[in-house]
């Protein structure tokens, strides 16, 4: 990695660590590279007990290892994320699928 890219990455990490609320949407939809998983862990570690983080995922925690690659990294990440946390589990029909069906029903009438 070039020095310029490294400075840019450090600046981005600092900015993301400082925001009051970080929202990570659909975590686990695509597996992370080893570097991506390590960078996300570092970000979560920097934010730990300093800022609010909201994560949405369709995966139960026991499947997060597939996204992060190793049990050790996944365990350490979940340890930080689940300390002082409110977990909301929601089951139901897809909002997008419901909208799509409603549009199709309106088009038929």
Short mmCIF file of N, CA and C in Angstrom, two decimals:
data_model
loop_
_atom_site.label_atom_id
_atom_site.label_comp_id
_atom_site.label_asym_id
_atom_site.label_seq_id
_atom_site.Cartn_x
_atom_site.Cartn_y
_atom_site.Cartn_z
N UNK A 1 0.85 -1.17 0.00
CA UNK A 1 0.00 0.00 0.00
C UNK A 1 0.90 1.24 0.00
N UNK A 2 0.56 2.18 -0.85
CA UNK A 2 1.32 3.42 -0.91
C UNK A 2 1.07 4.26 0.34
N UNK A 3 2.02 5.10 0.66
CA UNK A 3 1.90 5.97 1.84
C UNK A 3 0.67 6.86 1.74
N UNK A 4 0.39 7.36 0.53
CA UNK A 4 -0.78 8.24 0.33
C UNK A 4 -2.07 7.47 0.62
N UNK A 5 -2.17 6.24 0.11
CA UNK A 5 -3.35 5.42 0.35
C UNK A 5 -3.48 5.08 1.84
N UNK A 6 -2.35 4.83 2.48
CA UNK A 6 -2.38 4.53 3.91
C UNK A 6 -2.87 5.73 4.72
N UNK A 7 -2.42 6.93 4.36
CA UNK A 7 -2.89 8.14 5.05
C UNK A 7 -4.38 8.33 4.82
N UNK A 8 -4.84 8.08 3.61
CA UNK A 8 -6.26 8.20 3.29
C UNK A 8 -7.08 7.20 4.11
N UNK A 9 -6.59 5.98 4.23
CA UNK A 9 -7.27 4.96 5.01
C UNK A 9 -7.31 5.35 6.49
N UNK A 10 -6.20 5.83 7.03
CA UNK A 10 -6.17 6.26 8.43
C UNK A 10 -7.13 7.41 8.69
N UNK A 11 -7.21 8.34 7.73
CA UNK A 11 -8.13 9.48 7.86
C UNK A 11 -9.58 8.99 7.84
N UNK A 12 -9.90 8.05 6.95
CA UNK A 12 -11.25 7.49 6.88
C UNK A 12 -11.59 6.73 8.16
N UNK A 13 -10.65 5.94 8.67
CA UNK A 13 -10.89 5.21 9.92
C UNK A 13 -11.16 6.18 11.07
N UNK A 14 -10.40 7.24 11.13
CA UNK A 14 -10.57 8.23 12.19
C UNK A 14 -11.95 8.89 12.09
N UNK A 15 -12.37 9.22 10.87
CA UNK A 15 -13.68 9.83 10.67
C UNK A 15 -14.80 8.87 11.09
N UNK A 16 -14.69 7.61 10.66
CA UNK A 16 -15.73 6.63 10.97
C UNK A 16 -15.78 6.32 12.46
N UNK A 17 -14.64 6.33 13.11
CA UNK A 17 -14.59 6.06 14.55
C UNK A 17 -15.23 7.19 15.34
N UNK A 18 -15.26 8.40 14.78
CA UNK A 18 -15.74 9.57 15.51
C UNK A 18 -17.23 9.85 15.34
N UNK A 19 -17.90 9.26 14.36
CA UNK A 19 -19.31 9.57 14.16
C UNK A 19 -20.13 9.06 15.35
N UNK A 20 -21.22 9.76 15.65
CA UNK A 20 -22.04 9.38 16.80
C UNK A 20 -22.78 8.07 16.58
N UNK A 21 -23.25 7.85 15.36
CA UNK A 21 -23.97 6.62 15.03
C UNK A 21 -23.46 6.10 13.70
N UNK A 22 -22.92 4.90 13.72
CA UNK A 22 -22.46 4.23 12.51
C UNK A 22 -23.46 3.13 12.18
N UNK A 23 -23.99 3.15 10.97
CA UNK A 23 -24.95 2.13 10.54
C UNK A 23 -24.30 1.27 9.47
N UNK A 24 -24.25 -0.03 9.73
CA UNK A 24 -23.72 -0.99 8.76
C UNK A 24 -24.90 -1.85 8.34
N UNK A 25 -25.30 -1.73 7.11
CA UNK A 25 -26.50 -2.39 6.62
C UNK A 25 -26.17 -3.67 5.87
N UNK A 26 -26.93 -4.71 6.16
CA UNK A 26 -26.84 -6.01 5.48
C UNK A 26 -25.46 -6.65 5.61
N UNK A 27 -24.90 -6.62 6.80
CA UNK A 27 -23.63 -7.29 7.05
C UNK A 27 -23.77 -8.78 6.79
N UNK A 28 -22.82 -9.33 6.08
CA UNK A 28 -22.85 -10.76 5.78
C UNK A 28 -23.47 -11.10 4.46
N UNK A 29 -24.04 -10.11 3.77
CA UNK A 29 -24.63 -10.37 2.47
C UNK A 29 -23.56 -10.86 1.50
N UNK A 30 -22.37 -10.28 1.64
CA UNK A 30 -21.21 -10.68 0.83
C UNK A 30 -20.06 -10.94 1.80
N UNK A 31 -19.40 -12.10 1.72
CA UNK A 31 -18.27 -12.36 2.61
C UNK A 31 -17.18 -11.30 2.44
N UNK A 32 -16.51 -10.98 3.53
CA UNK A 32 -15.44 -9.99 3.49
C UNK A 32 -14.10 -10.65 3.17
N UNK A 33 -13.24 -9.91 2.54
CA UNK A 33 -11.87 -10.39 2.36
C UNK A 33 -11.20 -10.39 3.73
N UNK A 34 -10.07 -11.03 3.83
CA UNK A 34 -9.33 -11.06 5.10
C UNK A 34 -9.01 -9.64 5.54
N UNK A 35 -8.55 -8.81 4.62
CA UNK A 35 -8.22 -7.42 4.95
C UNK A 35 -9.48 -6.65 5.33
N UNK A 36 -10.57 -6.85 4.61
CA UNK A 36 -11.82 -6.17 4.93
C UNK A 36 -12.33 -6.55 6.31
N UNK A 37 -12.26 -7.83 6.65
CA UNK A 37 -12.70 -8.29 7.97
C UNK A 37 -11.83 -7.67 9.06
N UNK A 38 -10.55 -7.61 8.83
CA UNK A 38 -9.63 -7.04 9.83
C UNK A 38 -9.88 -5.53 10.00
N UNK A 39 -10.13 -4.84 8.89
CA UNK A 39 -10.41 -3.40 8.97
C UNK A 39 -11.72 -3.13 9.70
N UNK A 40 -12.74 -3.94 9.44
CA UNK A 40 -14.01 -3.76 10.13
C UNK A 40 -13.85 -4.04 11.62
N UNK A 41 -13.10 -5.09 11.96
CA UNK A 41 -12.84 -5.38 13.37
C UNK A 41 -12.13 -4.20 14.03
N UNK A 42 -11.15 -3.65 13.36
CA UNK A 42 -10.42 -2.51 13.91
C UNK A 42 -11.34 -1.32 14.14
N UNK A 43 -12.24 -1.07 13.19
CA UNK A 43 -13.19 0.04 13.33
C UNK A 43 -14.13 -0.20 14.52
N UNK A 44 -14.68 -1.40 14.62
CA UNK A 44 -15.57 -1.72 15.74
C UNK A 44 -14.81 -1.59 17.06
N UNK A 45 -13.57 -2.04 17.08
CA UNK A 45 -12.75 -1.93 18.30
C UNK A 45 -12.51 -0.48 18.68
N UNK A 46 -12.26 0.37 17.68
CA UNK A 46 -12.04 1.80 17.95
C UNK A 46 -13.30 2.46 18.49
N UNK A 47 -14.45 2.02 18.01
CA UNK A 47 -15.73 2.60 18.42
C UNK A 47 -16.26 2.00 19.73
N UNK A 48 -15.71 0.89 20.16
CA UNK A 48 -16.21 0.16 21.33
C UNK A 48 -16.33 1.09 22.54
N UNK A 49 -17.53 1.20 23.06
CA UNK A 49 -17.89 2.03 24.21
C UNK A 49 -17.61 3.52 23.98
N UNK A 50 -17.48 3.93 22.72
CA UNK A 50 -17.26 5.35 22.40
C UNK A 50 -18.35 5.92 21.50
N UNK A 51 -19.04 5.05 20.76
CA UNK A 51 -20.07 5.51 19.83
C UNK A 51 -21.06 4.40 19.57
N UNK A 52 -22.23 4.78 19.10
CA UNK A 52 -23.28 3.80 18.80
C UNK A 52 -23.08 3.22 17.42
N UNK A 53 -23.30 1.93 17.32
CA UNK A 53 -23.19 1.23 16.04
C UNK A 53 -24.43 0.37 15.86
N UNK A 54 -25.07 0.50 14.72
CA UNK A 54 -26.23 -0.32 14.40
C UNK A 54 -25.88 -1.19 13.20
N UNK A 55 -26.12 -2.48 13.34
CA UNK A 55 -25.80 -3.42 12.26
C UNK A 55 -27.06 -4.19 11.92
N UNK A 56 -27.35 -4.27 10.63
CA UNK A 56 -28.44 -5.13 10.18
C UNK A 56 -27.82 -6.32 9.45
N UNK A 57 -28.44 -7.47 9.63
CA UNK A 57 -27.95 -8.69 8.99
C UNK A 57 -29.08 -9.70 8.94
N UNK A 58 -29.09 -10.50 7.92
CA UNK A 58 -30.04 -11.60 7.83
C UNK A 58 -29.46 -12.88 8.42
N UNK A 59 -28.22 -12.81 8.89
CA UNK A 59 -27.55 -14.00 9.40
C UNK A 59 -27.61 -14.08 10.92
N UNK A 60 -27.87 -15.26 11.46
CA UNK A 60 -27.72 -15.44 12.90
C UNK A 60 -26.23 -15.39 13.25
N UNK A 61 -25.93 -15.07 14.49
CA UNK A 61 -24.53 -14.92 14.90
C UNK A 61 -23.69 -16.15 14.58
N UNK A 62 -24.26 -17.34 14.69
CA UNK A 62 -23.45 -18.55 14.46
C UNK A 62 -23.04 -18.72 13.00
N UNK A 63 -23.56 -17.89 12.10
CA UNK A 63 -23.15 -17.93 10.69
C UNK A 63 -22.22 -16.78 10.31
N UNK A 64 -21.88 -15.92 11.26
CA UNK A 64 -21.02 -14.78 10.95
C UNK A 64 -19.59 -15.20 10.61
N UNK A 65 -19.17 -16.37 11.05
CA UNK A 65 -17.81 -16.82 10.74
C UNK A 65 -17.61 -16.92 9.22
N UNK A 66 -18.67 -17.26 8.50
CA UNK A 66 -18.57 -17.33 7.03
C UNK A 66 -18.24 -15.96 6.45
N UNK A 67 -18.71 -14.90 7.08
CA UNK A 67 -18.45 -13.55 6.60
C UNK A 67 -17.05 -13.07 6.98
N UNK A 68 -16.61 -13.41 8.21
CA UNK A 68 -15.34 -12.89 8.71
C UNK A 68 -14.17 -13.84 8.54
N UNK A 69 -14.44 -15.08 8.18
CA UNK A 69 -13.36 -15.99 7.83
C UNK A 69 -12.79 -16.84 8.95
N UNK A 70 -12.70 -16.32 10.16
CA UNK A 70 -12.14 -17.12 11.25
C UNK A 70 -13.03 -17.02 12.48
N UNK A 71 -13.05 -18.09 13.24
CA UNK A 71 -13.84 -18.09 14.48
C UNK A 71 -13.28 -17.11 15.49
N UNK A 72 -11.97 -17.00 15.54
CA UNK A 72 -11.34 -16.10 16.51
C UNK A 72 -11.70 -14.64 16.26
N UNK A 73 -11.60 -14.21 15.01
CA UNK A 73 -11.95 -12.83 14.67
C UNK A 73 -13.44 -12.59 14.90
N UNK A 74 -14.26 -13.53 14.47
CA UNK A 74 -15.71 -13.40 14.64
C UNK A 74 -16.07 -13.33 16.12
N UNK A 75 -15.47 -14.18 16.94
CA UNK A 75 -15.74 -14.17 18.37
C UNK A 75 -15.34 -12.86 19.02
N UNK A 76 -14.18 -12.35 18.64
CA UNK A 76 -13.72 -11.07 19.21
C UNK A 76 -14.63 -9.92 18.79
N UNK A 77 -15.06 -9.94 17.54
CA UNK A 77 -15.96 -8.90 17.05
C UNK A 77 -17.31 -8.97 17.77
N UNK A 78 -17.88 -10.16 17.86
CA UNK A 78 -19.17 -10.32 18.54
C UNK A 78 -19.07 -9.97 20.02
N UNK A 79 -17.93 -10.25 20.63
CA UNK A 79 -17.73 -9.89 22.03
C UNK A 79 -17.89 -8.39 22.22
N UNK A 80 -17.32 -7.61 21.33
CA UNK A 80 -17.42 -6.15 21.42
C UNK A 80 -18.81 -5.66 21.05
N UNK A 81 -19.38 -6.25 20.01
CA UNK A 81 -20.69 -5.80 19.54
C UNK A 81 -21.82 -6.14 20.50
N UNK A 82 -21.72 -7.24 21.18
CA UNK A 82 -22.85 -7.68 22.02
C UNK A 82 -22.74 -7.24 23.48
N UNK A 83 -21.70 -6.50 23.82
CA UNK A 83 -21.56 -5.96 25.17
C UNK A 83 -22.31 -4.63 25.21
N UNK A 84 -23.19 -4.43 26.18
CA UNK A 84 -24.02 -3.21 26.27
C UNK A 84 -24.86 -3.02 25.01
N UNK A 85 -25.67 -4.00 24.66
CA UNK A 85 -26.36 -3.97 23.38
C UNK A 85 -27.84 -4.28 23.54
N UNK A 86 -28.60 -3.82 22.58
CA UNK A 86 -29.99 -4.24 22.42
C UNK A 86 -30.07 -4.97 21.09
N UNK A 87 -30.49 -6.22 21.13
CA UNK A 87 -30.61 -7.01 19.91
C UNK A 87 -32.08 -7.12 19.55
N UNK A 88 -32.40 -6.73 18.35
CA UNK A 88 -33.77 -6.83 17.85
C UNK A 88 -33.80 -7.90 16.76
N UNK A 89 -34.56 -8.92 16.99
CA UNK A 89 -34.74 -9.96 15.97
C UNK A 89 -36.12 -9.78 15.36
N UNK A 90 -36.15 -9.66 14.06
CA UNK A 90 -37.41 -9.44 13.36
C UNK A 90 -37.59 -10.52 12.31
N UNK A 91 -38.73 -11.11 12.34
CA UNK A 91 -39.07 -12.12 11.33
C UNK A 91 -40.35 -11.66 10.64
N UNK A 92 -40.41 -11.88 9.39
CA UNK A 92 -41.61 -11.49 8.65
C UNK A 92 -41.32 -11.41 7.17
N UNK A 93 -42.33 -11.00 6.47
CA UNK A 93 -42.19 -10.87 5.02
C UNK A 93 -41.28 -9.71 4.67
N UNK A 94 -40.64 -9.84 3.55
CA UNK A 94 -39.76 -8.80 3.05
C UNK A 94 -40.56 -7.55 2.71
N UNK A 95 -40.09 -6.40 3.18
CA UNK A 95 -40.72 -5.12 2.87
C UNK A 95 -40.69 -4.87 1.36
N UNK A 96 -39.56 -5.13 0.73
CA UNK A 96 -39.43 -4.90 -0.72
C UNK A 96 -40.34 -5.82 -1.51
N UNK A 97 -40.41 -7.09 -1.08
CA UNK A 97 -41.29 -8.03 -1.76
C UNK A 97 -42.74 -7.61 -1.63
N UNK A 98 -43.13 -7.13 -0.46
CA UNK A 98 -44.49 -6.65 -0.25
C UNK A 98 -44.83 -5.48 -1.15
N UNK A 99 -43.90 -4.54 -1.29
CA UNK A 99 -44.11 -3.40 -2.19
C UNK A 99 -44.26 -3.85 -3.64
N UNK A 100 -43.43 -4.79 -4.03
CA UNK A 100 -43.47 -5.29 -5.40
C UNK A 100 -44.81 -5.96 -5.68
N UNK A 101 -45.28 -6.77 -4.75
CA UNK A 101 -46.58 -7.43 -4.92
C UNK A 101 -47.72 -6.42 -4.98
N UNK A 102 -47.64 -5.39 -4.16
CA UNK A 102 -48.68 -4.36 -4.15
C UNK A 102 -48.72 -3.61 -5.48
N UNK A 103 -47.54 -3.30 -6.04
CA UNK A 103 -47.49 -2.62 -7.34
C UNK A 103 -48.09 -3.49 -8.44
N UNK A 104 -47.77 -4.78 -8.41
CA UNK A 104 -48.30 -5.70 -9.42
C UNK A 104 -49.81 -5.82 -9.29
N UNK A 105 -50.30 -5.85 -8.06
CA UNK A 105 -51.76 -5.95 -7.84
C UNK A 105 -52.46 -4.69 -8.33
N UNK A 106 -51.86 -3.52 -8.12
CA UNK A 106 -52.45 -2.27 -8.59
C UNK A 106 -52.44 -2.22 -10.12
N UNK A 107 -51.39 -2.74 -10.73
CA UNK A 107 -51.29 -2.72 -12.19
C UNK A 107 -52.36 -3.59 -12.83
N UNK A 108 -52.77 -4.63 -12.14
CA UNK A 108 -53.81 -5.53 -12.69
C UNK A 108 -55.20 -4.95 -12.59
N UNK A 109 -55.40 -3.99 -11.72
CA UNK A 109 -56.74 -3.44 -11.55
C UNK A 109 -57.02 -2.29 -12.45
#
